[in-house]
């Protein structure tokens, strides 16, 4: 869940070894040293038959080895050192003959925190507690309890995915999702990651190593890029983020799907002076130059107070060592929820990003409704309007180039657009196909239309 700080395979079934019942044939052997060519033929046939049976036995053992109840640990490294999974080999690739270009890269926020009893032992995130308001006086006015899947799910009006409830550890599902995104022109996924050491949010499983490896493998198959959305795990610090950066670079940068952007959710929670102590330093953050760090902002002025060096330093913020982050993003799909998620403020953000040579990633969404898990938050609900809200947000993004006072033209700071989200069901920002007959694949189809 996002609007408020959340410091709150199909495996191939076992093969059946084929047997040959035509083994009652008797072979005649000639006398020693006097066998004829005709007498040798049955021996050759017997050897071929035995070889066939041995091959079937080995195949049976191989398939049985991969038919586990879940997929944890089933992602491996292939001979070239890239991530792979037996369940995805031979999967249908994206339709390369029907490429859609939007004129600018489009990425989606992808969440890896879903689970099912068959694979994960429980319905992670589909089952979700109703979150109380922080003010006890307000909290007592609203219901409490747990939304219990599969009969009810944490989503607006209990709507479910068209594909049914799924696990993020199912390689087949992940591959299908990547293919669907590729086929509507999405170039990358900003993938939720809760850090090393099995960190996770209160209602989801760890995302490393299993889920993120499955995501990378599926992305490789469908030519999608994966960047990291670094979540606000417990006790996250500037130092731990630097350790995360080292871990990510060393473990995933060799993948063909690797995108070196790391988006830091709730980056403003960490004091800017702490960031300044670690991020510019090769000693404290040895892999810093291998990644682009993108900070979440809540209003335009955050760029000058939380993203570049504080004003007290009185230095040229274009100097690498005094620019703490490489870019900014706005995340929230609820228009006007923050000043940074308000489209009328996006030109100002763009202007400041240009001033400090930052990348700017505006985020749009199809709507927002988290009242199933936060019944007290109706004021931030944004109706989907059957696609109109989504289209309007896209049209609100500052475009192209602008004319300078000297008559020259300058490209704006936007080099990609992010969609919040592909599958954040509990907050109602998903564009993934739903079971609702009035909606279905509407938002994926609208996405096809977007042109920069």
mmCIF file of C-alpha atoms in Angstrom, residues 23 42 95-96 121 145 194 197 201 205 219 240-241 276 298 308 313 324 331 341-342 369 379-380 399 418 420 430 451:
data_model
loop_
_atom_site.group_PDB
_atom_site.id
_atom_site.type_symbol
_atom_site.label_atom_id
_atom_site.label_comp_id
_atom_site.label_asym_id
_atom_site.label_seq_id
_atom_site.Cartn_x
_atom_site.Cartn_y
_atom_site.Cartn_z
ATOM 1 C CA UNK A 23 9.691 -56.992 -25.806
ATOM 2 C CA UNK A 42 17.936 -58.385 -33.876
ATOM 3 C CA UNK A 95 5.037 -10.503 -30.697
ATOM 4 C CA UNK A 96 8.074 -8.831 -32.261
ATOM 5 C CA UNK A 121 1.333 -21.344 1.540
ATOM 6 C CA UNK A 145 -10.894 -6.916 10.392
ATOM 7 C CA UNK A 194 12.351 -4.927 -0.151
ATOM 8 C CA UNK A 197 18.084 -10.310 4.242
ATOM 9 C CA UNK A 201 6.225 -5.550 4.055
ATOM 10 C CA UNK A 205 6.651 -12.270 1.177
ATOM 11 C CA UNK A 219 12.034 -9.814 -18.594
ATOM 12 C CA UNK A 240 22.112 0.241 4.102
ATOM 13 C CA UNK A 241 21.015 1.713 0.751
ATOM 14 C CA UNK A 276 25.226 13.613 1.673
ATOM 15 C CA UNK A 298 6.280 15.479 -2.650
ATOM 16 C CA UNK A 308 20.685 18.368 -4.537
ATOM 17 C CA UNK A 313 26.910 24.394 1.164
ATOM 18 C CA UNK A 324 22.820 13.565 -4.145
ATOM 19 C CA UNK A 331 4.765 8.117 -7.965
ATOM 20 C CA UNK A 341 1.370 14.632 -8.189
ATOM 21 C CA UNK A 342 -0.590 17.711 -9.296
ATOM 22 C CA UNK A 369 -9.231 3.830 -4.643
ATOM 23 C CA UNK A 379 -11.254 11.950 0.090
ATOM 24 C CA UNK A 380 -8.287 10.671 -1.937
ATOM 25 C CA UNK A 399 5.911 17.712 -23.805
ATOM 26 C CA UNK A 418 6.004 5.762 -15.406
ATOM 27 C CA UNK A 420 1.317 3.718 -11.289
ATOM 28 C CA UNK A 430 -3.849 -1.403 -11.610
ATOM 29 C CA UNK A 451 1.695 8.858 -28.357
#
